[in-house]
Amino acid sequence: MVANGGSALDRKQLVASALAKHFALDHNALIGENAECDFRAYVLNILKASRNGASVDDNIEVTKWITFADSFPVDSKACFDVLKQLNEELAPKSVLLGKGLKPSEADVLVFSVLHPYVIGLSNAEMEKLPHVLRWMDYIQNKENFGELFQKILLQKCEFDPPGNKVVANNVNEDSNAKKSSQSTKVSEKPQVNPDTKKTDAGKKEKEKKEAAPEKKKPVETETADKEKEVSVSLLNIRVGLIRKAWKHPSADSLLVEEIDVGEAKVRQVVSGLAKYYSPEELTNRRVVLITNVKPGKLRDVMSEGLVLCASNEDHTVVEPLLPPEGANIGEQISFSGVDGKPEDVLNPKKKQLDKITPHLFTNDKGEATFKGIPFMTSAGPCTSTISKGSIK
């Protein structure tokens, strides 16, 4: 049951090699001990060996992915249909198991089974599986597979403009020969009546203007620029801890907080949370903070950041996003598959934040996301008790 014509043995050997690297086990010993087993028993025995003999039969999530790998079909269309379903499941995740960023044995197993099929997909087919490709790229970068798996890349058409072709033996052409050639060409030009020349030139110029198409910015460039404008990578989002909070001296709706983000000194932040929380309720609470907004005064009090909060549809319930307990104070929030360096300071004139926040929301599990991709820390995603809410 292997795509692209592979045999069951090929699949088992590939899985054994990948899991051996993941668990730092002896690859040859794994294959020798389990060569006669069916695929499911083969994988279970490898996982048992990695746990010093402890069974994984009681781990429902792991056995679910073993079943998925064992039943992955041979037929190309059926394979692609299964991958489309997996693509939807991976949309809010970085890895198959757990809420963190560390690949599990399930990720390695499924990756090694899918790879031979995915590597043979066309560019058009790959474009329909963005979350699968993002996940596979992430696993391949995190795991030390060496040369076991070929890198999966979207195929791009290469364009070689004719004008860029240079013949090597023309580079050292004799300069005197060039001058001689140019002189000959000039002398060979036919004599033209000056009046006729002017008329023809004007006519050609008019024709050229009429025929010249309007220059447009390439669609690819426009799309890339637009995506960059609204990319969450522009934001420097960090885990913070509110050390102290008090009421704003001249605005009943505002609170002032001192927030630790792992820097030399705490940041002072003004937020509109007075209606929802008392200063005591916020003290020692973990929060998610945008640290590269331009500092400015709110009712005469300096603010150096923006606390991200989830809210329900009518904004009667507002709650600061909550990083998991194990997350380090000051660590940067990451988004799987989203690359880019944060701006030093956001430019208010470009309204970057206004373009990004419509794409921030909590999913049905209460996980904070950008376009469905979770706000991830080393200990898992940032969350809220408000599901399917907006984030600002």
PDB file of C-alpha atoms in Angstrom, residues 2-271:
ATOM      1  CA  VAL A   2       2.661   2.507  -1.002  1.00  0.00           C
ATOM      2  CA  ALA A   3       2.255   5.450  -3.352  1.00  0.00           C
ATOM      3  CA  ASN A   4       4.495   5.934  -6.384  1.00  0.00           C
ATOM      4  CA  GLY A   5       5.049   2.241  -6.796  1.00  0.00           C
ATOM      5  CA  GLY A   6       6.993   1.641  -3.555  1.00  0.00           C
ATOM      6  CA  SER A   7       6.778  -1.743  -1.857  1.00  0.00           C
ATOM      7  CA  ALA A   8       5.636  -2.471   1.696  1.00  0.00           C
ATOM      8  CA  LEU A   9       9.258  -3.276   2.533  1.00  0.00           C
ATOM      9  CA  ASP A  10      10.408   0.097   1.161  1.00  0.00           C
ATOM     10  CA  ARG A  11       7.865   1.838   3.363  1.00  0.00           C
ATOM     11  CA  LYS A  12       8.886  -0.135   6.459  1.00  0.00           C
ATOM     12  CA  GLN A  13      12.579   0.532   5.867  1.00  0.00           C
ATOM     13  CA  LEU A  14      11.939   4.260   5.375  1.00  0.00           C
ATOM     14  CA  VAL A  15       9.852   4.439   8.563  1.00  0.00           C
ATOM     15  CA  ALA A  16      12.478   2.468  10.503  1.00  0.00           C
ATOM     16  CA  SER A  17      15.269   4.770   9.280  1.00  0.00           C
ATOM     17  CA  ALA A  18      13.316   7.924  10.194  1.00  0.00           C
ATOM     18  CA  LEU A  19      12.263   6.669  13.645  1.00  0.00           C
ATOM     19  CA  ALA A  20      15.765   5.365  14.330  1.00  0.00           C
ATOM     20  CA  LYS A  21      17.133   8.867  13.733  1.00  0.00           C
ATOM     21  CA  HIS A  22      14.339  10.419  15.828  1.00  0.00           C
ATOM     22  CA  PHE A  23      14.987   8.107  18.808  1.00  0.00           C
ATOM     23  CA  ALA A  24      18.769   7.671  18.174  1.00  0.00           C
ATOM     24  CA  LEU A  25      18.348   3.882  17.884  1.00  0.00           C
ATOM     25  CA  ASP A  26      20.249   1.277  15.834  1.00  0.00           C
ATOM     26  CA  HIS A  27      18.556   1.248  12.419  1.00  0.00           C
ATOM     27  CA  ASN A  28      19.853  -2.206  11.384  1.00  0.00           C
ATOM     28  CA  ALA A  29      18.732  -3.798  14.634  1.00  0.00           C
ATOM     29  CA  LEU A  30      15.220  -2.355  14.219  1.00  0.00           C
ATOM     30  CA  ILE A  31      14.846  -3.764  10.711  1.00  0.00           C
ATOM     31  CA  GLY A  32      16.332  -7.152  11.616  1.00  0.00           C
ATOM     32  CA  GLU A  33      14.100  -7.668  14.631  1.00  0.00           C
ATOM     33  CA  ASN A  34      10.855  -6.693  12.874  1.00  0.00           C
ATOM     34  CA  ALA A  35      11.359  -7.643   9.219  1.00  0.00           C
ATOM     35  CA  GLU A  36       8.586 -10.280   9.149  1.00  0.00           C
ATOM     36  CA  CYS A  37       5.909  -8.190  10.933  1.00  0.00           C
ATOM     37  CA  ASP A  38       3.042  -6.421   9.204  1.00  0.00           C
ATOM     38  CA  PHE A  39       3.318  -2.616   9.051  1.00  0.00           C
ATOM     39  CA  ARG A  40       1.267  -1.847  12.165  1.00  0.00           C
ATOM     40  CA  ALA A  41       3.072  -4.400  14.352  1.00  0.00           C
ATOM     41  CA  TYR A  42       6.367  -3.239  12.863  1.00  0.00           C
ATOM     42  CA  VAL A  43       5.779   0.383  13.967  1.00  0.00           C
ATOM     43  CA  LEU A  44       4.428  -0.635  17.388  1.00  0.00           C
ATOM     44  CA  ASN A  45       7.539  -2.751  18.023  1.00  0.00           C
ATOM     45  CA  ILE A  46       9.830   0.173  17.115  1.00  0.00           C
ATOM     46  CA  LEU A  47       7.934   2.517  19.437  1.00  0.00           C
ATOM     47  CA  LYS A  48       8.037  -0.135  22.158  1.00  0.00           C
ATOM     48  CA  ALA A  49      11.811  -0.395  21.760  1.00  0.00           C
ATOM     49  CA  SER A  50      12.096   3.388  22.108  1.00  0.00           C
ATOM     50  CA  ARG A  51      10.231   3.172  25.441  1.00  0.00           C
ATOM     51  CA  ASN A  52      12.350   0.368  26.893  1.00  0.00           C
ATOM     52  CA  GLY A  53       9.617  -2.181  26.323  1.00  0.00           C
ATOM     53  CA  ALA A  54       6.604  -0.105  27.374  1.00  0.00           C
ATOM     54  CA  SER A  55       3.569  -0.520  25.081  1.00  0.00           C
ATOM     55  CA  VAL A  56       1.918   2.405  23.259  1.00  0.00           C
ATOM     56  CA  ASP A  57      -1.398   0.617  22.675  1.00  0.00           C
ATOM     57  CA  ASP A  58      -3.067   2.741  25.332  1.00  0.00           C
ATOM     58  CA  ASN A  59      -2.015   6.006  23.649  1.00  0.00           C
ATOM     59  CA  ILE A  60      -5.068   6.767  21.515  1.00  0.00           C
ATOM     60  CA  GLU A  61      -3.500   9.699  19.625  1.00  0.00           C
ATOM     61  CA  VAL A  62      -0.355   7.770  18.646  1.00  0.00           C
ATOM     62  CA  THR A  63      -2.301   4.685  17.538  1.00  0.00           C
ATOM     63  CA  LYS A  64      -4.623   6.953  15.504  1.00  0.00           C
ATOM     64  CA  TRP A  65      -1.656   8.134  13.400  1.00  0.00           C
ATOM     65  CA  ILE A  66      -0.257   4.596  13.124  1.00  0.00           C
ATOM     66  CA  THR A  67      -3.601   3.581  11.625  1.00  0.00           C
ATOM     67  CA  PHE A  68      -3.476   6.612   9.303  1.00  0.00           C
ATOM     68  CA  ALA A  69       0.012   5.651   8.071  1.00  0.00           C
ATOM     69  CA  ASP A  70      -0.919   1.964   7.715  1.00  0.00           C
ATOM     70  CA  SER A  71      -4.035   2.754   5.651  1.00  0.00           C
ATOM     71  CA  PHE A  72      -2.488   5.450   3.428  1.00  0.00           C
ATOM     72  CA  PRO A  73      -3.705   4.383  -0.040  1.00  0.00           C
ATOM     73  CA  VAL A  74      -1.870   3.412  -3.219  1.00  0.00           C
ATOM     74  CA  ASP A  75      -4.184   5.050  -5.731  1.00  0.00           C
ATOM     75  CA  SER A  76      -3.011   8.574  -6.629  1.00  0.00           C
ATOM     76  CA  LYS A  77      -6.463  10.167  -6.489  1.00  0.00           C
ATOM     77  CA  ALA A  78      -7.259   8.489  -3.170  1.00  0.00           C
ATOM     78  CA  CYS A  79      -3.867   9.663  -1.821  1.00  0.00           C
ATOM     79  CA  PHE A  80      -4.605  13.244  -2.809  1.00  0.00           C
ATOM     80  CA  ASP A  81      -8.073  13.124  -1.218  1.00  0.00           C
ATOM     81  CA  VAL A  82      -6.535  11.909   2.066  1.00  0.00           C
ATOM     82  CA  LEU A  83      -3.922  14.688   1.891  1.00  0.00           C
ATOM     83  CA  LYS A  84      -6.644  17.323   1.422  1.00  0.00           C
ATOM     84  CA  GLN A  85      -8.336  16.104   4.606  1.00  0.00           C
ATOM     85  CA  LEU A  86      -4.990  16.171   6.439  1.00  0.00           C
ATOM     86  CA  ASN A  87      -4.399  19.698   5.108  1.00  0.00           C
ATOM     87  CA  GLU A  88      -7.560  20.896   6.873  1.00  0.00           C
ATOM     88  CA  GLU A  89      -6.556  19.170  10.110  1.00  0.00           C
ATOM     89  CA  LEU A  90      -3.101  20.774  10.051  1.00  0.00           C
ATOM     90  CA  ALA A  91      -4.410  24.319   9.468  1.00  0.00           C
ATOM     91  CA  PRO A  92      -4.345  25.317  13.171  1.00  0.00           C
ATOM     92  CA  LYS A  93      -1.390  23.092  14.148  1.00  0.00           C
ATOM     93  CA  SER A  94       2.387  23.061  14.015  1.00  0.00           C
ATOM     94  CA  VAL A  95       2.670  19.345  14.875  1.00  0.00           C
ATOM     95  CA  LEU A  96       0.300  16.358  14.867  1.00  0.00           C
ATOM     96  CA  LEU A  97       0.423  15.645  18.603  1.00  0.00           C
ATOM     97  CA  GLY A  98       0.189  18.056  21.518  1.00  0.00           C
ATOM     98  CA  LYS A  99       0.029  21.822  21.507  1.00  0.00           C
ATOM     99  CA  GLY A 100       3.741  22.563  21.408  1.00  0.00           C
ATOM    100  CA  LEU A 101       6.355  22.884  18.673  1.00  0.00           C
ATOM    101  CA  LYS A 102       8.282  19.645  19.227  1.00  0.00           C
ATOM    102  CA  PRO A 103       7.743  16.920  16.587  1.00  0.00           C
ATOM    103  CA  SER A 104       6.557  13.579  17.995  1.00  0.00           C
ATOM    104  CA  GLU A 105       6.990  10.012  16.811  1.00  0.00           C
ATOM    105  CA  ALA A 106       3.625  10.416  15.057  1.00  0.00           C
ATOM    106  CA  ASP A 107       4.970  13.360  13.018  1.00  0.00           C
ATOM    107  CA  VAL A 108       8.060  11.383  11.971  1.00  0.00           C
ATOM    108  CA  LEU A 109       6.003   8.297  11.108  1.00  0.00           C
ATOM    109  CA  VAL A 110       3.408  10.126   8.997  1.00  0.00           C
ATOM    110  CA  PHE A 111       6.064  12.323   7.352  1.00  0.00           C
ATOM    111  CA  SER A 112       8.090   9.284   6.228  1.00  0.00           C
ATOM    112  CA  VAL A 113       4.985   7.601   4.757  1.00  0.00           C
ATOM    113  CA  LEU A 114       3.735  10.715   2.926  1.00  0.00           C
ATOM    114  CA  HIS A 115       7.090  11.935   1.593  1.00  0.00           C
ATOM    115  CA  PRO A 116       7.457   9.512  -1.375  1.00  0.00           C
ATOM    116  CA  TYR A 117       4.021  10.551  -2.632  1.00  0.00           C
ATOM    117  CA  VAL A 118       4.218  14.302  -1.946  1.00  0.00           C
ATOM    118  CA  ILE A 119       7.628  14.622  -3.631  1.00  0.00           C
ATOM    119  CA  GLY A 120       5.990  13.511  -6.892  1.00  0.00           C
ATOM    120  CA  LEU A 121       3.097  15.984  -6.850  1.00  0.00           C
ATOM    121  CA  SER A 122       2.805  18.688  -9.476  1.00  0.00           C
ATOM    122  CA  ASN A 123       3.207  22.336  -8.550  1.00  0.00           C
ATOM    123  CA  ALA A 124      -0.547  22.884  -9.008  1.00  0.00           C
ATOM    124  CA  GLU A 125      -1.341  19.988  -6.645  1.00  0.00           C
ATOM    125  CA  MET A 126       1.146  21.230  -4.048  1.00  0.00           C
ATOM    126  CA  GLU A 127      -0.475  24.675  -4.050  1.00  0.00           C
ATOM    127  CA  LYS A 128      -3.698  23.039  -2.835  1.00  0.00           C
ATOM    128  CA  LEU A 129      -1.900  21.598   0.223  1.00  0.00           C
ATOM    129  CA  PRO A 130      -0.281  24.653   1.918  1.00  0.00           C
ATOM    130  CA  HIS A 131      -0.645  23.364   5.489  1.00  0.00           C
ATOM    131  CA  VAL A 132       0.690  19.898   4.632  1.00  0.00           C
ATOM    132  CA  LEU A 133       3.731  21.431   2.920  1.00  0.00           C
ATOM    133  CA  ARG A 134       4.296  23.881   5.789  1.00  0.00           C
ATOM    134  CA  TRP A 135       4.136  21.005   8.276  1.00  0.00           C
ATOM    135  CA  MET A 136       6.451  18.748   6.222  1.00  0.00           C
ATOM    136  CA  ASP A 137       8.974  21.552   5.812  1.00  0.00           C
ATOM    137  CA  TYR A 138       8.837  22.193   9.567  1.00  0.00           C
ATOM    138  CA  ILE A 139       9.386  18.508  10.443  1.00  0.00           C
ATOM    139  CA  GLN A 140      12.254  18.185   7.956  1.00  0.00           C
ATOM    140  CA  ASN A 141      13.955  21.255   9.427  1.00  0.00           C
ATOM    141  CA  LYS A 142      13.472  20.097  13.027  1.00  0.00           C
ATOM    142  CA  GLU A 143      14.525  16.459  12.575  1.00  0.00           C
ATOM    143  CA  ASN A 144      18.067  15.337  11.770  1.00  0.00           C
ATOM    144  CA  PHE A 145      17.137  13.178   8.759  1.00  0.00           C
ATOM    145  CA  GLY A 146      20.360  13.932   6.889  1.00  0.00           C
ATOM    146  CA  GLU A 147      20.014  12.815   3.254  1.00  0.00           C
ATOM    147  CA  LEU A 148      17.248  10.313   4.013  1.00  0.00           C
ATOM    148  CA  PHE A 149      14.544  12.562   2.472  1.00  0.00           C
ATOM    149  CA  GLN A 150      14.774  14.884  -0.500  1.00  0.00           C
ATOM    150  CA  LYS A 151      13.758  18.483   0.209  1.00  0.00           C
ATOM    151  CA  ILE A 152      10.227  19.255  -1.016  1.00  0.00           C
ATOM    152  CA  LEU A 153      10.030  22.485  -2.994  1.00  0.00           C
ATOM    153  CA  LEU A 154       7.376  24.086  -5.157  1.00  0.00           C
ATOM    154  CA  GLN A 155       8.559  23.945  -8.746  1.00  0.00           C
ATOM    155  CA  LYS A 156       9.063  27.343 -10.319  1.00  0.00           C
ATOM    156  CA  CYS A 157       9.354  28.024 -14.055  1.00  0.00           C
ATOM    157  CA  GLU A 158      12.661  29.576 -14.985  1.00  0.00           C
ATOM    158  CA  PHE A 159      12.773  32.376 -17.518  1.00  0.00           C
ATOM    159  CA  ASP A 160      15.999  33.160 -19.332  1.00  0.00           C
ATOM    160  CA  PRO A 161      15.657  36.414 -21.281  1.00  0.00           C
ATOM    161  CA  PRO A 162      17.358  36.146 -24.704  1.00  0.00           C
ATOM    162  CA  GLY A 163      19.175  39.411 -24.065  1.00  0.00           C
ATOM    163  CA  ASN A 164      21.008  37.859 -21.108  1.00  0.00           C
ATOM    164  CA  LYS A 165      22.782  35.228 -23.220  1.00  0.00           C
ATOM    165  CA  VAL A 166      26.458  36.054 -23.715  1.00  0.00           C
ATOM    166  CA  VAL A 167      28.770  34.110 -25.988  1.00  0.00           C
ATOM    167  CA  ALA A 168      32.049  33.582 -24.152  1.00  0.00           C
ATOM    168  CA  ASN A 169      34.345  33.875 -27.158  1.00  0.00           C
ATOM    169  CA  ASN A 170      32.991  37.375 -27.914  1.00  0.00           C
ATOM    170  CA  VAL A 171      34.231  38.800 -24.608  1.00  0.00           C
ATOM    171  CA  ASN A 172      37.836  39.176 -25.761  1.00  0.00           C
ATOM    172  CA  GLU A 173      36.971  40.523 -29.204  1.00  0.00           C
ATOM    173  CA  ASP A 174      39.622  42.854 -30.587  1.00  0.00           C
ATOM    174  CA  SER A 175      38.660  46.519 -30.072  1.00  0.00           C
ATOM    175  CA  ASN A 176      40.174  47.577 -33.423  1.00  0.00           C
ATOM    176  CA  ALA A 177      37.996  45.061 -35.238  1.00  0.00           C
ATOM    177  CA  LYS A 178      34.947  46.549 -33.496  1.00  0.00           C
ATOM    178  CA  LYS A 179      35.839  50.075 -34.576  1.00  0.00           C
ATOM    179  CA  SER A 180      36.431  48.917 -38.149  1.00  0.00           C
ATOM    180  CA  SER A 181      33.073  47.153 -38.229  1.00  0.00           C
ATOM    181  CA  GLN A 182      31.289  50.210 -36.883  1.00  0.00           C
ATOM    182  CA  SER A 183      32.924  52.466 -39.501  1.00  0.00           C
ATOM    183  CA  THR A 184      31.864  50.141 -42.299  1.00  0.00           C
ATOM    184  CA  LYS A 185      28.259  50.094 -41.059  1.00  0.00           C
ATOM    185  CA  VAL A 186      28.125  53.897 -40.967  1.00  0.00           C
ATOM    186  CA  SER A 187      29.430  54.249 -44.530  1.00  0.00           C
ATOM    187  CA  GLU A 188      26.941  51.665 -45.810  1.00  0.00           C
ATOM    188  CA  LYS A 189      23.887  53.598 -44.562  1.00  0.00           C
ATOM    189  CA  PRO A 190      21.758  54.949 -47.475  1.00  0.00           C
ATOM    190  CA  GLN A 191      21.384  58.707 -47.862  1.00  0.00           C
ATOM    191  CA  VAL A 192      17.946  59.896 -46.755  1.00  0.00           C
ATOM    192  CA  ASN A 193      16.204  63.140 -47.624  1.00  0.00           C
ATOM    193  CA  PRO A 194      16.086  65.207 -44.342  1.00  0.00           C
ATOM    194  CA  ASP A 195      12.388  66.128 -44.853  1.00  0.00           C
ATOM    195  CA  THR A 196      11.448  62.491 -45.445  1.00  0.00           C
ATOM    196  CA  LYS A 197      13.436  61.506 -42.358  1.00  0.00           C
ATOM    197  CA  LYS A 198      11.521  63.991 -40.152  1.00  0.00           C
ATOM    198  CA  THR A 199       8.148  62.822 -41.492  1.00  0.00           C
ATOM    199  CA  ASP A 200       9.004  59.159 -40.969  1.00  0.00           C
ATOM    200  CA  ALA A 201      10.343  59.828 -37.475  1.00  0.00           C
ATOM    201  CA  GLY A 202       7.168  61.643 -36.439  1.00  0.00           C
ATOM    202  CA  LYS A 203       5.027  58.913 -37.909  1.00  0.00           C
ATOM    203  CA  LYS A 204       6.958  56.162 -36.109  1.00  0.00           C
ATOM    204  CA  GLU A 205       6.826  58.045 -32.798  1.00  0.00           C
ATOM    205  CA  LYS A 206       3.041  58.396 -33.087  1.00  0.00           C
ATOM    206  CA  GLU A 207       2.644  54.712 -33.956  1.00  0.00           C
ATOM    207  CA  LYS A 208       4.883  53.741 -31.043  1.00  0.00           C
ATOM    208  CA  LYS A 209       2.796  55.774 -28.562  1.00  0.00           C
ATOM    209  CA  GLU A 210      -0.439  54.284 -29.857  1.00  0.00           C
ATOM    210  CA  ALA A 211       0.900  50.723 -29.781  1.00  0.00           C
ATOM    211  CA  ALA A 212       2.715  50.976 -26.446  1.00  0.00           C
ATOM    212  CA  PRO A 213       0.785  49.005 -23.795  1.00  0.00           C
ATOM    213  CA  GLU A 214       0.184  50.571 -20.433  1.00  0.00           C
ATOM    214  CA  LYS A 215       2.871  49.447 -18.001  1.00  0.00           C
ATOM    215  CA  LYS A 216       1.491  47.514 -15.081  1.00  0.00           C
ATOM    216  CA  LYS A 217       3.144  46.249 -11.939  1.00  0.00           C
ATOM    217  CA  PRO A 218       3.535  42.444 -12.145  1.00  0.00           C
ATOM    218  CA  VAL A 219       0.697  40.618 -10.387  1.00  0.00           C
ATOM    219  CA  GLU A 220       3.184  38.482  -8.453  1.00  0.00           C
ATOM    220  CA  THR A 221       4.926  41.590  -7.076  1.00  0.00           C
ATOM    221  CA  GLU A 222       1.623  43.225  -6.120  1.00  0.00           C
ATOM    222  CA  THR A 223       0.497  40.055  -4.324  1.00  0.00           C
ATOM    223  CA  ALA A 224       3.825  39.679  -2.506  1.00  0.00           C
ATOM    224  CA  ASP A 225       3.773  43.325  -1.395  1.00  0.00           C
ATOM    225  CA  LYS A 226       0.180  43.021  -0.238  1.00  0.00           C
ATOM    226  CA  GLU A 227       0.944  39.849   1.730  1.00  0.00           C
ATOM    227  CA  LYS A 228       3.985  41.491   3.306  1.00  0.00           C
ATOM    228  CA  GLU A 229       1.874  44.474   4.338  1.00  0.00           C
ATOM    229  CA  VAL A 230      -0.472  42.306   6.376  1.00  0.00           C
ATOM    230  CA  SER A 231       2.032  39.717   7.631  1.00  0.00           C
ATOM    231  CA  VAL A 232       2.035  39.150  11.363  1.00  0.00           C
ATOM    232  CA  SER A 233       5.828  38.825  11.106  1.00  0.00           C
ATOM    233  CA  LEU A 234       5.951  42.654  11.177  1.00  0.00           C
ATOM    234  CA  LEU A 235       4.843  42.543  14.815  1.00  0.00           C
ATOM    235  CA  ASN A 236       7.227  41.877  17.702  1.00  0.00           C
ATOM    236  CA  ILE A 237       4.893  39.902  19.991  1.00  0.00           C
ATOM    237  CA  ARG A 238       6.268  38.686  23.334  1.00  0.00           C
ATOM    238  CA  VAL A 239       5.228  36.928  26.501  1.00  0.00           C
ATOM    239  CA  GLY A 240       4.901  39.430  29.340  1.00  0.00           C
ATOM    240  CA  LEU A 241       4.115  39.442  33.055  1.00  0.00           C
ATOM    241  CA  ILE A 242       2.225  42.327  34.690  1.00  0.00           C
ATOM    242  CA  ARG A 243       4.249  43.235  37.777  1.00  0.00           C
ATOM    243  CA  LYS A 244       2.069  46.145  38.867  1.00  0.00           C
ATOM    244  CA  ALA A 245      -1.204  47.809  37.786  1.00  0.00           C
ATOM    245  CA  TRP A 246      -3.075  50.948  38.837  1.00  0.00           C
ATOM    246  CA  LYS A 247      -5.878  53.217  37.693  1.00  0.00           C
ATOM    247  CA  HIS A 248      -5.085  55.939  35.163  1.00  0.00           C
ATOM    248  CA  PRO A 249      -4.970  59.289  36.998  1.00  0.00           C
ATOM    249  CA  SER A 250      -7.256  61.092  34.534  1.00  0.00           C
ATOM    250  CA  ALA A 251      -9.270  58.431  32.641  1.00  0.00           C
ATOM    251  CA  ASP A 252     -11.744  56.070  34.321  1.00  0.00           C
ATOM    252  CA  SER A 253     -11.699  53.606  31.402  1.00  0.00           C
ATOM    253  CA  LEU A 254      -7.909  53.149  31.408  1.00  0.00           C
ATOM    254  CA  LEU A 255      -5.442  51.201  33.525  1.00  0.00           C
ATOM    255  CA  VAL A 256      -1.672  51.578  33.669  1.00  0.00           C
ATOM    256  CA  GLU A 257       0.521  48.465  33.947  1.00  0.00           C
ATOM    257  CA  GLU A 258       4.209  47.781  34.441  1.00  0.00           C
ATOM    258  CA  ILE A 259       4.966  44.735  32.295  1.00  0.00           C
ATOM    259  CA  ASP A 260       8.092  42.572  32.408  1.00  0.00           C
ATOM    260  CA  VAL A 261       9.124  41.310  28.946  1.00  0.00           C
ATOM    261  CA  GLY A 262      12.607  40.138  29.912  1.00  0.00           C
ATOM    262  CA  GLU A 263      14.285  43.481  29.251  1.00  0.00           C
ATOM    263  CA  ALA A 264      16.510  45.517  31.578  1.00  0.00           C
ATOM    264  CA  LYS A 265      13.501  47.502  32.769  1.00  0.00           C
ATOM    265  CA  VAL A 266       9.760  46.961  32.782  1.00  0.00           C
ATOM    266  CA  ARG A 267       7.560  48.622  30.165  1.00  0.00           C
ATOM    267  CA  GLN A 268       4.785  50.990  31.108  1.00  0.00           C
ATOM    268  CA  VAL A 269       1.606  50.255  29.137  1.00  0.00           C
ATOM    269  CA  VAL A 270      -1.777  51.985  29.140  1.00  0.00           C
ATOM    270  CA  SER A 271      -4.741  49.765  28.257  1.00  0.00           C
TER     271      SER A 271
END
